[in-house]
Structures are given as structure tokens and as C-alpha cells.
């Protein structure tokens, strides 16, 4: 019998009668003006594994039956059906009214689907095909829910009739944002993740002892590299010995290995003392074997004979198995200190079967989907967030974050695919991927590759270092050359500093149904260039990231990537250099930097780095990164980081406003609203105003504020102490100006590029002479030093010059 904590309570899956049109055994449900459900045979209002809500606000629509032709017309779609006929391309069609030449015929699939995601990148070197999402250049997409099992009122599952049709037609044109938002509403809204998820995770496929693992965590602490999660891979449990073979018997296990962890409870306590959350790796496919400590208890509860030593097999369709699975195998370890589980369904079958009246009436059920679903429910049993760590199992998987993308190859090709792979999953609402940062298998030592991968990891949903058991593959920052170690350390500290921004974007995903990472075409769907930068993406509301996934060019010492910046002014988040939007260009960065562009007026809240601490949230000192050029409002979200109280709006929100005018700007920290007991009574603020020209004056309530200007990052920095949550604070900026068309700034950066380049002095002088001629207006409209060059140095100079001379070609 299924325990109460595993019974899934669906929202109202039925649609209001006023949104339903029937014709014989065919039913159309107008969910929105752009989303229509099409059913024939086996009509149901029950939830399915994929679709759990059909209660949408009723759109206006008309229906007309004339000469056997049924026409349903909404604001955006026109559906026609020849009544009494079998469904076919000739009898059922839907036209997009905003795109009159787009006419869908039943049975067709869009030719230009923009992609969704896949369950794994295991053993894939580089790119791989990905499954469809709900966004398409054609303007429409489909979800076929015809074979998906139903969810019963008891929270269990039953098969559907064979041969039925249950389609969802998404006709959103190029309004990709609204399309994904309604997909969320249909298939499940992602919940808030626990706060600790947004820090740095450590994992490695390695047979650590308790002493070795704790010593490693202490080394991270001593080197001031923050972590929030420490994962123990599969060697926490018994794997081989006593007749067991590692590669056949060792994957699944539920008994701690006493040789490695003689007192595992004490080990878990020690991790807690270090403020680390803990996960254990699971490969549950092989069930519970005779050598597991819980074997007899599992067999007794499930009435299995143990005399032959036959395993208690994993049975995802047995309610009794699920109760025993959690209450005997998992909950006791959670009471001992395990915080969550890394569910790695890899060795098992892709499908199990729900029985009907005979073999031909079986319907498939993915054990992976069941694992995700059940672990999610179990994690919520005490009022906690249903956080799991597993693989993608298909439509609706966004309800069960976080996703593990599999064992990636240690190659530049794999890194080059991951940004595109991650952001494209937004087209199916799957916003919380976790990758093996640095790669897992194969490859070789490449410090530059590791650094670039870590930079992408910092600007991705989840940051998790990982590697194989190879002696030489550990991802400890101090394993790399001194330059790489410093860069990795700084970026891992940056990840923790970004927590307030990341957590607020998690809330935005829950509340506004907008993923953290979004392709450029989500916001600029009618601009061709937005589709041509697959590795560039919105990272939250305030910035665009474009990770470098190519090796550096040796002469310039720079790595490059192609970007497209929308119209407007953009400010490099690291250097403060100001860019003109509305064009494509190739940008270059040394290993210490990656391309991150702040929108005009961007406000990015961060927590100050506190040496030798790894806490996330509740910081007494916040850093605010504020970009010049436009007015903006940002609202920082904070809560307890653990419970479901956010669902009843038990939280605290602090607004920040930049009011940008021609002669003055006002930056305001508004009084906090909501439950102020969740945050410190007063905070210190370090505010970095980036992309500003020198010459500004900052005035607070008590007069002029001391502000330090750094010409290398075009930034003013100032501090405010003791800003109370109840009162807030305000700063007036006299003579604000974004740093545009500054010959000196551009020229200094070009000089620095030339200084660091590995080429002859004659070549450096030749390039600088051409720059001088351009700046002196001797040849202001053409830059002729790229075409004859095999290195990246001239192109890097061109990147800088085009911001000073936007008409330059």
C-alpha cells in the first residue's frame, strides 16, 4: 500500500466545460488562445505523468459548423475539422493567424524545432542530437501525450486505452517566452531549490576513505575555496570482495563500506560541522542483494524467500516496494545525516510495464521517471523542498530538479557543446542542469580547458566539479599551474558571491516561469543574429554570458567567441568596457576573464566574500554591481532557504532602483518588505558603479561620499555602513555618464594587448601605427589589418576599436 507521503496530489487537471468543443468521439479543449488539446478515443480529465494541470483562464473563441466543417477561432489560431472523418492531414488543420502562411496539418511535425534536451551525455564526445522542445521557428510545436499513463485519484498510475489520440498543439508563433510559461503551467511549475544548491559542489568518482575526504574538505577551507556540497560517489557502499565483482555487482549497494568508513555517522557529522551538505550516489537498478545489511529486512517486508540468496529486485510498479525502498534503505541514512541522493539510473532498463488484461495491453513506464517522482515526494515529507539530483526523464521533468547530464568526455568539443545544450533545455522548461565541470572521462591534462570549463560552470545553473578515479584527473584547484589555480579560486569564490542573484533568479523561475538561462532568441525572436550565437545566453535578468570554448590563440594569448549584442549599451562585467549593441562581433579575453555583458542599468546583488566561510544567504555585507546608462529596478528575494514557506509568500524582498537622468542619477536601496526577521537588521553595502566615466560625485544623506575610481574597470566603488532593513538608503550621482567614445580608454587597452602579445616588436609597431591613423581620422571608415593575419591580435584590436568607431568596417 502506498504511504501518504508518496501520494501525488495533482492540481485540477480538468478543463472548464466552457473551453471544450466536441464532435462525435473527438474533443477539442481550448486551453489558451494558442494552446489546444486534441483528443479522440479514451477521452479523460485525469492528470497524466506529463500533464498535471488544464485549468487555464478561459480564452475568448468562437465555434461554427457549416457544411460539415467545424471551425474554432481564437485570437491567434483557426482550427478546422471535417466532422465525422478520421483524423488526417486533409481533415484537421490549424492556421496561425499571425503567420497566415503557417498551416499545420494533422500528423506533421515542425521542420525547424529549436530543440529541447536529452536524458544524458554519457560517453558523448562533443555534440549529439537533442529531442524537440515546444519552441519552433515554424511557430508551432506538439506534445503527444497519447501513451502516457494516467495518475489516479489515489496518486498511483494506470495505463490508457490503446490507439487513442491526445495531442497538445502549441501555436505561439515566435512568442517563445509565453510558450514556455504555458508549458510550465500545463506540465508543472518548478519549485524553489534549497539555498545550498547554488554554491560549489565537489564530487569525484574515487574510493575515498573518511579520513581522506575530510582532509580534502579541510584543504579547500585552508585555501579559502568555498564549497557547499560534498558528494560521495558509489564507493561509499560495498562494491567488490567476498565473491563480488566490481563492474558487475558493484554498482548497486546500500551498505557503507567499513574499510573506507569505519564510523560513517561520525563522518557525516564532521561534514555538517564544516557546513557542507552531503549526497550519496545511487545506482538502484540491481536491487538489494544478499550481502546488503538491509537484505533480510527488505525481504521480510516484501515476503521474499531469502534461502536462495536471490536479490530483492527493483520494482518501480510495486507500492509495497516503494515504501520499503524509502523506509528501510534511505530514511535511516537521512536521519544519520545524508541530505539528498544522486540518483544515477544507468544500468537498468529504460522501461517497466503497467499490466492490463494481457501482454498486448501493457504500457511503458520509465523507472527513471518513477525514481524522480518518488524521491521528489519523499523529500517533501517533512515540509522540505522536493530537491533531487537525477537524470532527465522526459516532458514534465522540470518538476524534479536538479538534472545530472552524465559522464562527459574531457575535450574541448564537449565543452563547446555544453552551453548550447544547457540553454536549449529552456525550450522545454528544464532550467537546472548540473554538468561534470571539467569533464569526467578520457582526455588529458589541459589547464586552459579546465579553467574555461569552470568559468562556464560559474555562469551555469549548478556548479559541480567532477572527475574520474584516474590518479591524474582530480579537479582540486591546486593541482593546476599557479595561474590556473588563482583563476579557478577566484571564479569559485565568485560563484558563492553570486548567490543572492542566483537565488533571486530561482524565485523568478518559480514565480514568473522564466528560466535562469535563456537563448537570445527568446527575447529577440525576429532578429536573425539571435539564432546564430548558440553558446551565448541570458544569465538571469541582468546579464548576457558567452563562455569561451575554444583554445587560446598563442600570439595574442586570448581566447575568442562570437557574440551578438542587442540594440543598446552593454558593459563588460569584468573590465567595464562599454559596447554598442545591434551588431555581431568576435570578442577576445585572456584566461582570467570570460565575456559577460551587463545591460544598461543592470543591478546585480552579491554577497561579500568572507574568508574561510562557505555560508550562503543572510550575509551582513552585500555587494551591488550597478551598470551605467539606464534606469532599472531589481528586487532581491530572500527566505529561509529550506522549507516550503515561500509558497505562502513567507519571505523578504529588498528593492534597488537606479533612476538615470541626463544630469544626475539616483540609486536607492528601498526598505525591505515582508518578514524582516529573515535578514540582518542592518547591512553594509559595497557598491560598484561600473561603466561610468570619471568625474561623478556621489552624495548621501550626510553629504559627499568618498568613492574610489578604477580606470582599468571604469568603476567607482563606495561603501555604506549600517543601512537598516527598515529605512534603506539613497545616493545621488551628480554628472553621471556612461563611458562611451573615450579615445584614451580604448587606446590604453590596445596598448595592453600589444604589450602582452607574443610577436616581434616590428609587428606591434605596425599594428599600433594603423590604429594611430584610424584615431587620427586618416582612414576613419576602414580597418584593414584583419584580412592578412593568421593570429587573433588584429581582430582583438578591431573589437575594441568598433566600440569607439561604431561605423568601422
PDB file of N, CA, C and O in Angstrom, residues 129-176:
ATOM      1  N   UNK A 129      22.520  14.731 -31.091  1.00  0.00           N
ATOM      2  CA  UNK A 129      21.150  15.185 -31.369  1.00  0.00           C
ATOM      3  C   UNK A 129      20.385  15.381 -30.063  1.00  0.00           C
ATOM      4  O   UNK A 129      20.617  14.673 -29.080  1.00  0.00           O
ATOM      5  N   UNK A 130      19.483  16.345 -30.054  1.00  0.00           N
ATOM      6  CA  UNK A 130      18.637  16.547 -28.888  1.00  0.00           C
ATOM      7  C   UNK A 130      17.175  16.477 -29.324  1.00  0.00           C
ATOM      8  O   UNK A 130      16.838  16.754 -30.474  1.00  0.00           O
ATOM      9  N   UNK A 131      16.326  16.105 -28.390  1.00  0.00           N
ATOM     10  CA  UNK A 131      14.908  15.956 -28.687  1.00  0.00           C
ATOM     11  C   UNK A 131      14.238  17.322 -28.794  1.00  0.00           C
ATOM     12  O   UNK A 131      14.800  18.351 -28.403  1.00  0.00           O
ATOM     13  N   UNK A 132      13.013  17.309 -29.305  1.00  0.00           N
ATOM     14  CA  UNK A 132      12.287  18.556 -29.543  1.00  0.00           C
ATOM     15  C   UNK A 132      11.822  19.202 -28.245  1.00  0.00           C
ATOM     16  O   UNK A 132      11.529  18.533 -27.252  1.00  0.00           O
ATOM     17  N   UNK A 133      11.707  20.534 -28.310  1.00  0.00           N
ATOM     18  CA  UNK A 133      11.062  21.304 -27.263  1.00  0.00           C
ATOM     19  C   UNK A 133       9.749  21.865 -27.776  1.00  0.00           C
ATOM     20  O   UNK A 133       9.193  21.389 -28.765  1.00  0.00           O
ATOM     21  N   UNK A 134       9.263  22.920 -27.133  1.00  0.00           N
ATOM     22  CA  UNK A 134       7.975  23.499 -27.528  1.00  0.00           C
ATOM     23  C   UNK A 134       8.133  24.808 -28.291  1.00  0.00           C
ATOM     24  O   UNK A 134       7.140  25.463 -28.598  1.00  0.00           O
ATOM     25  N   UNK A 135       9.361  25.193 -28.592  1.00  0.00           N
ATOM     26  CA  UNK A 135       9.624  26.410 -29.359  1.00  0.00           C
ATOM     27  C   UNK A 135      10.093  26.031 -30.767  1.00  0.00           C
ATOM     28  O   UNK A 135      10.923  25.134 -30.921  1.00  0.00           O
ATOM     29  N   UNK A 136       9.595  26.737 -31.756  1.00  0.00           N
ATOM     30  CA  UNK A 136       9.917  26.392 -33.134  1.00  0.00           C
ATOM     31  C   UNK A 136       9.881  27.627 -34.004  1.00  0.00           C
ATOM     32  O   UNK A 136       9.010  28.492 -33.845  1.00  0.00           O
ATOM     33  N   UNK A 137      10.823  27.710 -34.926  1.00  0.00           N
ATOM     34  CA  UNK A 137      10.805  28.803 -35.908  1.00  0.00           C
ATOM     35  C   UNK A 137       9.540  28.711 -36.757  1.00  0.00           C
ATOM     36  O   UNK A 137       8.994  29.739 -37.181  1.00  0.00           O
ATOM     37  N   UNK A 138       9.037  27.503 -36.965  1.00  0.00           N
ATOM     38  CA  UNK A 138       7.790  27.333 -37.724  1.00  0.00           C
ATOM     39  C   UNK A 138       6.608  28.008 -37.043  1.00  0.00           C
ATOM     40  O   UNK A 138       5.602  28.289 -37.690  1.00  0.00           O
ATOM     41  N   UNK A 139       6.721  28.226 -35.725  1.00  0.00           N
ATOM     42  CA  UNK A 139       5.639  28.880 -34.996  1.00  0.00           C
ATOM     43  C   UNK A 139       4.757  27.930 -34.222  1.00  0.00           C
ATOM     44  O   UNK A 139       3.865  28.366 -33.498  1.00  0.00           O
ATOM     45  N   UNK A 140       4.968  26.620 -34.361  1.00  0.00           N
ATOM     46  CA  UNK A 140       4.151  25.674 -33.624  1.00  0.00           C
ATOM     47  C   UNK A 140       4.988  24.466 -33.205  1.00  0.00           C
ATOM     48  O   UNK A 140       6.049  24.188 -33.759  1.00  0.00           O
ATOM     49  N   UNK A 141       4.488  23.765 -32.205  1.00  0.00           N
ATOM     50  CA  UNK A 141       5.110  22.529 -31.734  1.00  0.00           C
ATOM     51  C   UNK A 141       4.022  21.671 -31.112  1.00  0.00           C
ATOM     52  O   UNK A 141       2.906  22.143 -30.853  1.00  0.00           O
ATOM     53  N   UNK A 142       4.339  20.409 -30.887  1.00  0.00           N
ATOM     54  CA  UNK A 142       3.351  19.453 -30.384  1.00  0.00           C
ATOM     55  C   UNK A 142       3.918  18.625 -29.252  1.00  0.00           C
ATOM     56  O   UNK A 142       5.117  18.322 -29.229  1.00  0.00           O
ATOM     57  N   UNK A 143       3.061  18.267 -28.315  1.00  0.00           N
ATOM     58  CA  UNK A 143       3.368  17.229 -27.322  1.00  0.00           C
ATOM     59  C   UNK A 143       2.350  16.119 -27.516  1.00  0.00           C
ATOM     60  O   UNK A 143       1.134  16.362 -27.465  1.00  0.00           O
ATOM     61  N   UNK A 144       2.834  14.929 -27.761  1.00  0.00           N
ATOM     62  CA  UNK A 144       1.970  13.761 -27.912  1.00  0.00           C
ATOM     63  C   UNK A 144       1.901  13.042 -26.566  1.00  0.00           C
ATOM     64  O   UNK A 144       2.858  12.416 -26.124  1.00  0.00           O
ATOM     65  N   UNK A 145       0.749  13.144 -25.927  1.00  0.00           N
ATOM     66  CA  UNK A 145       0.548  12.558 -24.607  1.00  0.00           C
ATOM     67  C   UNK A 145      -0.282  11.279 -24.688  1.00  0.00           C
ATOM     68  O   UNK A 145      -0.820  10.808 -23.685  1.00  0.00           O
ATOM     69  N   UNK A 146      -0.373  10.697 -25.891  1.00  0.00           N
ATOM     70  CA  UNK A 146      -1.322   9.610 -26.136  1.00  0.00           C
ATOM     71  C   UNK A 146      -1.005   8.346 -25.356  1.00  0.00           C
ATOM     72  O   UNK A 146      -1.926   7.596 -24.991  1.00  0.00           O
ATOM     73  N   UNK A 147       0.247   8.054 -25.110  1.00  0.00           N
ATOM     74  CA  UNK A 147       0.618   6.800 -24.463  1.00  0.00           C
ATOM     75  C   UNK A 147       1.080   6.992 -23.027  1.00  0.00           C
ATOM     76  O   UNK A 147       1.533   6.029 -22.391  1.00  0.00           O
ATOM     77  N   UNK A 148       0.958   8.196 -22.512  1.00  0.00           N
ATOM     78  CA  UNK A 148       1.440   8.466 -21.171  1.00  0.00           C
ATOM     79  C   UNK A 148       0.456   7.936 -20.135  1.00  0.00           C
ATOM     80  O   UNK A 148      -0.742   8.222 -20.224  1.00  0.00           O
ATOM     81  N   UNK A 149       0.902   7.160 -19.144  1.00  0.00           N
ATOM     82  CA  UNK A 149      -0.010   6.661 -18.118  1.00  0.00           C
ATOM     83  C   UNK A 149      -0.716   7.782 -17.370  1.00  0.00           C
ATOM     84  O   UNK A 149      -0.213   8.901 -17.248  1.00  0.00           O
ATOM     85  N   UNK A 150      -1.896   7.446 -16.859  1.00  0.00           N
ATOM     86  CA  UNK A 150      -2.696   8.389 -16.087  1.00  0.00           C
ATOM     87  C   UNK A 150      -2.316   8.320 -14.614  1.00  0.00           C
ATOM     88  O   UNK A 150      -1.865   7.285 -14.120  1.00  0.00           O
ATOM     89  N   UNK A 151      -2.529   9.423 -13.904  1.00  0.00           N
ATOM     90  CA  UNK A 151      -2.368   9.454 -12.450  1.00  0.00           C
ATOM     91  C   UNK A 151      -3.761   9.333 -11.834  1.00  0.00           C
ATOM     92  O   UNK A 151      -4.654  10.130 -12.142  1.00  0.00           O
ATOM     93  N   UNK A 152      -3.927   8.350 -10.973  1.00  0.00           N
ATOM     94  CA  UNK A 152      -5.231   8.117 -10.365  1.00  0.00           C
ATOM     95  C   UNK A 152      -5.457   9.047  -9.178  1.00  0.00           C
ATOM     96  O   UNK A 152      -4.534   9.712  -8.703  1.00  0.00           O
ATOM     97  N   UNK A 153      -6.690   9.058  -8.684  1.00  0.00           N
ATOM     98  CA  UNK A 153      -7.007   9.875  -7.517  1.00  0.00           C
ATOM     99  C   UNK A 153      -6.244   9.404  -6.289  1.00  0.00           C
ATOM    100  O   UNK A 153      -6.032  10.170  -5.350  1.00  0.00           O
ATOM    101  N   UNK A 154      -5.827   8.150  -6.297  1.00  0.00           N
ATOM    102  CA  UNK A 154      -5.046   7.613  -5.178  1.00  0.00           C
ATOM    103  C   UNK A 154      -3.565   7.948  -5.295  1.00  0.00           C
ATOM    104  O   UNK A 154      -2.759   7.555  -4.449  1.00  0.00           O
ATOM    105  N   UNK A 155      -3.182   8.638  -6.360  1.00  0.00           N
ATOM    106  CA  UNK A 155      -1.793   9.004  -6.533  1.00  0.00           C
ATOM    107  C   UNK A 155      -0.947   7.935  -7.188  1.00  0.00           C
ATOM    108  O   UNK A 155       0.283   8.007  -7.169  1.00  0.00           O
ATOM    109  N   UNK A 156      -1.599   6.920  -7.788  1.00  0.00           N
ATOM    110  CA  UNK A 156      -0.855   5.868  -8.469  1.00  0.00           C
ATOM    111  C   UNK A 156      -1.088   6.003  -9.972  1.00  0.00           C
ATOM    112  O   UNK A 156      -1.535   7.066 -10.437  1.00  0.00           O
ATOM    113  N   UNK A 157      -0.819   4.983 -10.747  1.00  0.00           N
ATOM    114  CA  UNK A 157      -0.801   5.098 -12.192  1.00  0.00           C
ATOM    115  C   UNK A 157      -1.582   3.965 -12.842  1.00  0.00           C
ATOM    116  O   UNK A 157      -1.609   2.842 -12.335  1.00  0.00           O
ATOM    117  N   UNK A 158      -2.207   4.279 -13.951  1.00  0.00           N
ATOM    118  CA  UNK A 158      -2.857   3.226 -14.733  1.00  0.00           C
ATOM    119  C   UNK A 158      -2.681   3.539 -16.213  1.00  0.00           C
ATOM    120  O   UNK A 158      -2.540   4.682 -16.626  1.00  0.00           O
ATOM    121  N   UNK A 159      -2.718   2.471 -16.994  1.00  0.00           N
ATOM    122  CA  UNK A 159      -2.478   2.606 -18.417  1.00  0.00           C
ATOM    123  C   UNK A 159      -3.683   3.222 -19.113  1.00  0.00           C
ATOM    124  O   UNK A 159      -4.792   3.251 -18.583  1.00  0.00           O
ATOM    125  N   UNK A 160      -3.446   3.695 -20.300  1.00  0.00           N
ATOM    126  CA  UNK A 160      -4.510   4.269 -21.122  1.00  0.00           C
ATOM    127  C   UNK A 160      -4.917   3.283 -22.207  1.00  0.00           C
ATOM    128  O   UNK A 160      -4.222   2.301 -22.481  1.00  0.00           O
ATOM    129  N   UNK A 161      -6.053   3.565 -22.820  1.00  0.00           N
ATOM    130  CA  UNK A 161      -6.501   2.728 -23.928  1.00  0.00           C
ATOM    131  C   UNK A 161      -5.501   2.788 -25.079  1.00  0.00           C
ATOM    132  O   UNK A 161      -4.861   3.818 -25.310  1.00  0.00           O
ATOM    133  N   UNK A 162      -5.405   1.693 -25.794  1.00  0.00           N
ATOM    134  CA  UNK A 162      -4.547   1.677 -26.973  1.00  0.00           C
ATOM    135  C   UNK A 162      -5.211   2.440 -28.115  1.00  0.00           C
ATOM    136  O   UNK A 162      -6.445   2.477 -28.238  1.00  0.00           O
ATOM    137  N   UNK A 163      -4.406   3.037 -28.963  1.00  0.00           N
ATOM    138  CA  UNK A 163      -4.892   3.638 -30.193  1.00  0.00           C
ATOM    139  C   UNK A 163      -5.581   4.974 -30.049  1.00  0.00           C
ATOM    140  O   UNK A 163      -6.149   5.488 -31.020  1.00  0.00           O
ATOM    141  N   UNK A 164      -5.513   5.578 -28.872  1.00  0.00           N
ATOM    142  CA  UNK A 164      -6.163   6.889 -28.715  1.00  0.00           C
ATOM    143  C   UNK A 164      -5.247   8.005 -29.188  1.00  0.00           C
ATOM    144  O   UNK A 164      -4.045   7.806 -29.427  1.00  0.00           O
ATOM    145  N   UNK A 165      -5.810   9.195 -29.333  1.00  0.00           N
ATOM    146  CA  UNK A 165      -5.055  10.393 -29.697  1.00  0.00           C
ATOM    147  C   UNK A 165      -5.213  11.422 -28.590  1.00  0.00           C
ATOM    148  O   UNK A 165      -6.333  11.713 -28.154  1.00  0.00           O
ATOM    149  N   UNK A 166      -4.085  11.943 -28.102  1.00  0.00           N
ATOM    150  CA  UNK A 166      -4.108  13.015 -27.100  1.00  0.00           C
ATOM    151  C   UNK A 166      -2.924  13.934 -27.395  1.00  0.00           C
ATOM    152  O   UNK A 166      -1.795  13.676 -26.978  1.00  0.00           O
ATOM    153  N   UNK A 167      -3.193  14.984 -28.169  1.00  0.00           N
ATOM    154  CA  UNK A 167      -2.155  15.916 -28.610  1.00  0.00           C
ATOM    155  C   UNK A 167      -2.374  17.290 -28.002  1.00  0.00           C
ATOM    156  O   UNK A 167      -3.508  17.715 -27.779  1.00  0.00           O
ATOM    157  N   UNK A 168      -1.252  17.992 -27.779  1.00  0.00           N
ATOM    158  CA  UNK A 168      -1.295  19.396 -27.368  1.00  0.00           C
ATOM    159  C   UNK A 168      -0.588  20.209 -28.444  1.00  0.00           C
ATOM    160  O   UNK A 168       0.596  19.982 -28.730  1.00  0.00           O
ATOM    161  N   UNK A 169      -1.341  21.110 -29.036  1.00  0.00           N
ATOM    162  CA  UNK A 169      -0.812  21.954 -30.110  1.00  0.00           C
ATOM    163  C   UNK A 169      -0.443  23.311 -29.525  1.00  0.00           C
ATOM    164  O   UNK A 169      -1.296  24.045 -29.013  1.00  0.00           O
ATOM    165  N   UNK A 170       0.857  23.642 -29.577  1.00  0.00           N
ATOM    166  CA  UNK A 170       1.368  24.932 -29.118  1.00  0.00           C
ATOM    167  C   UNK A 170       1.548  25.823 -30.345  1.00  0.00           C
ATOM    168  O   UNK A 170       2.460  25.601 -31.143  1.00  0.00           O
ATOM    169  N   UNK A 171       0.687  26.811 -30.501  1.00  0.00           N
ATOM    170  CA  UNK A 171       0.777  27.702 -31.655  1.00  0.00           C
ATOM    171  C   UNK A 171       1.139  29.118 -31.246  1.00  0.00           C
ATOM    172  O   UNK A 171       0.359  30.046 -31.442  1.00  0.00           O
ATOM    173  N   UNK A 172       2.313  29.270 -30.692  1.00  0.00           N
ATOM    174  CA  UNK A 172       2.708  30.543 -30.083  1.00  0.00           C
ATOM    175  C   UNK A 172       3.525  31.420 -31.022  1.00  0.00           C
ATOM    176  O   UNK A 172       4.041  32.456 -30.602  1.00  0.00           O
ATOM    177  N   UNK A 173       3.641  31.020 -32.279  1.00  0.00           N
ATOM    178  CA  UNK A 173       4.467  31.809 -33.175  1.00  0.00           C
ATOM    179  C   UNK A 173       5.874  31.901 -32.620  1.00  0.00           C
ATOM    180  O   UNK A 173       6.477  30.905 -32.226  1.00  0.00           O
ATOM    181  N   UNK A 174       6.374  33.117 -32.565  1.00  0.00           N
ATOM    182  CA  UNK A 174       7.715  33.338 -32.020  1.00  0.00           C
ATOM    183  C   UNK A 174       7.692  33.931 -30.620  1.00  0.00           C
ATOM    184  O   UNK A 174       8.711  34.458 -30.151  1.00  0.00           O
ATOM    185  N   UNK A 175       6.557  33.841 -29.942  1.00  0.00           N
ATOM    186  CA  UNK A 175       6.488  34.278 -28.547  1.00  0.00           C
ATOM    187  C   UNK A 175       6.948  33.114 -27.670  1.00  0.00           C
ATOM    188  O   UNK A 175       6.155  32.449 -27.001  1.00  0.00           O
ATOM    189  N   UNK A 176       8.266  32.879 -27.701  1.00  0.00           N
ATOM    190  CA  UNK A 176       8.817  31.714 -27.024  1.00  0.00           C
ATOM    191  C   UNK A 176       8.663  31.805 -25.508  1.00  0.00           C
ATOM    192  O   UNK A 176       8.481  30.788 -24.830  1.00  0.00           O
TER     193      UNK A 176
END
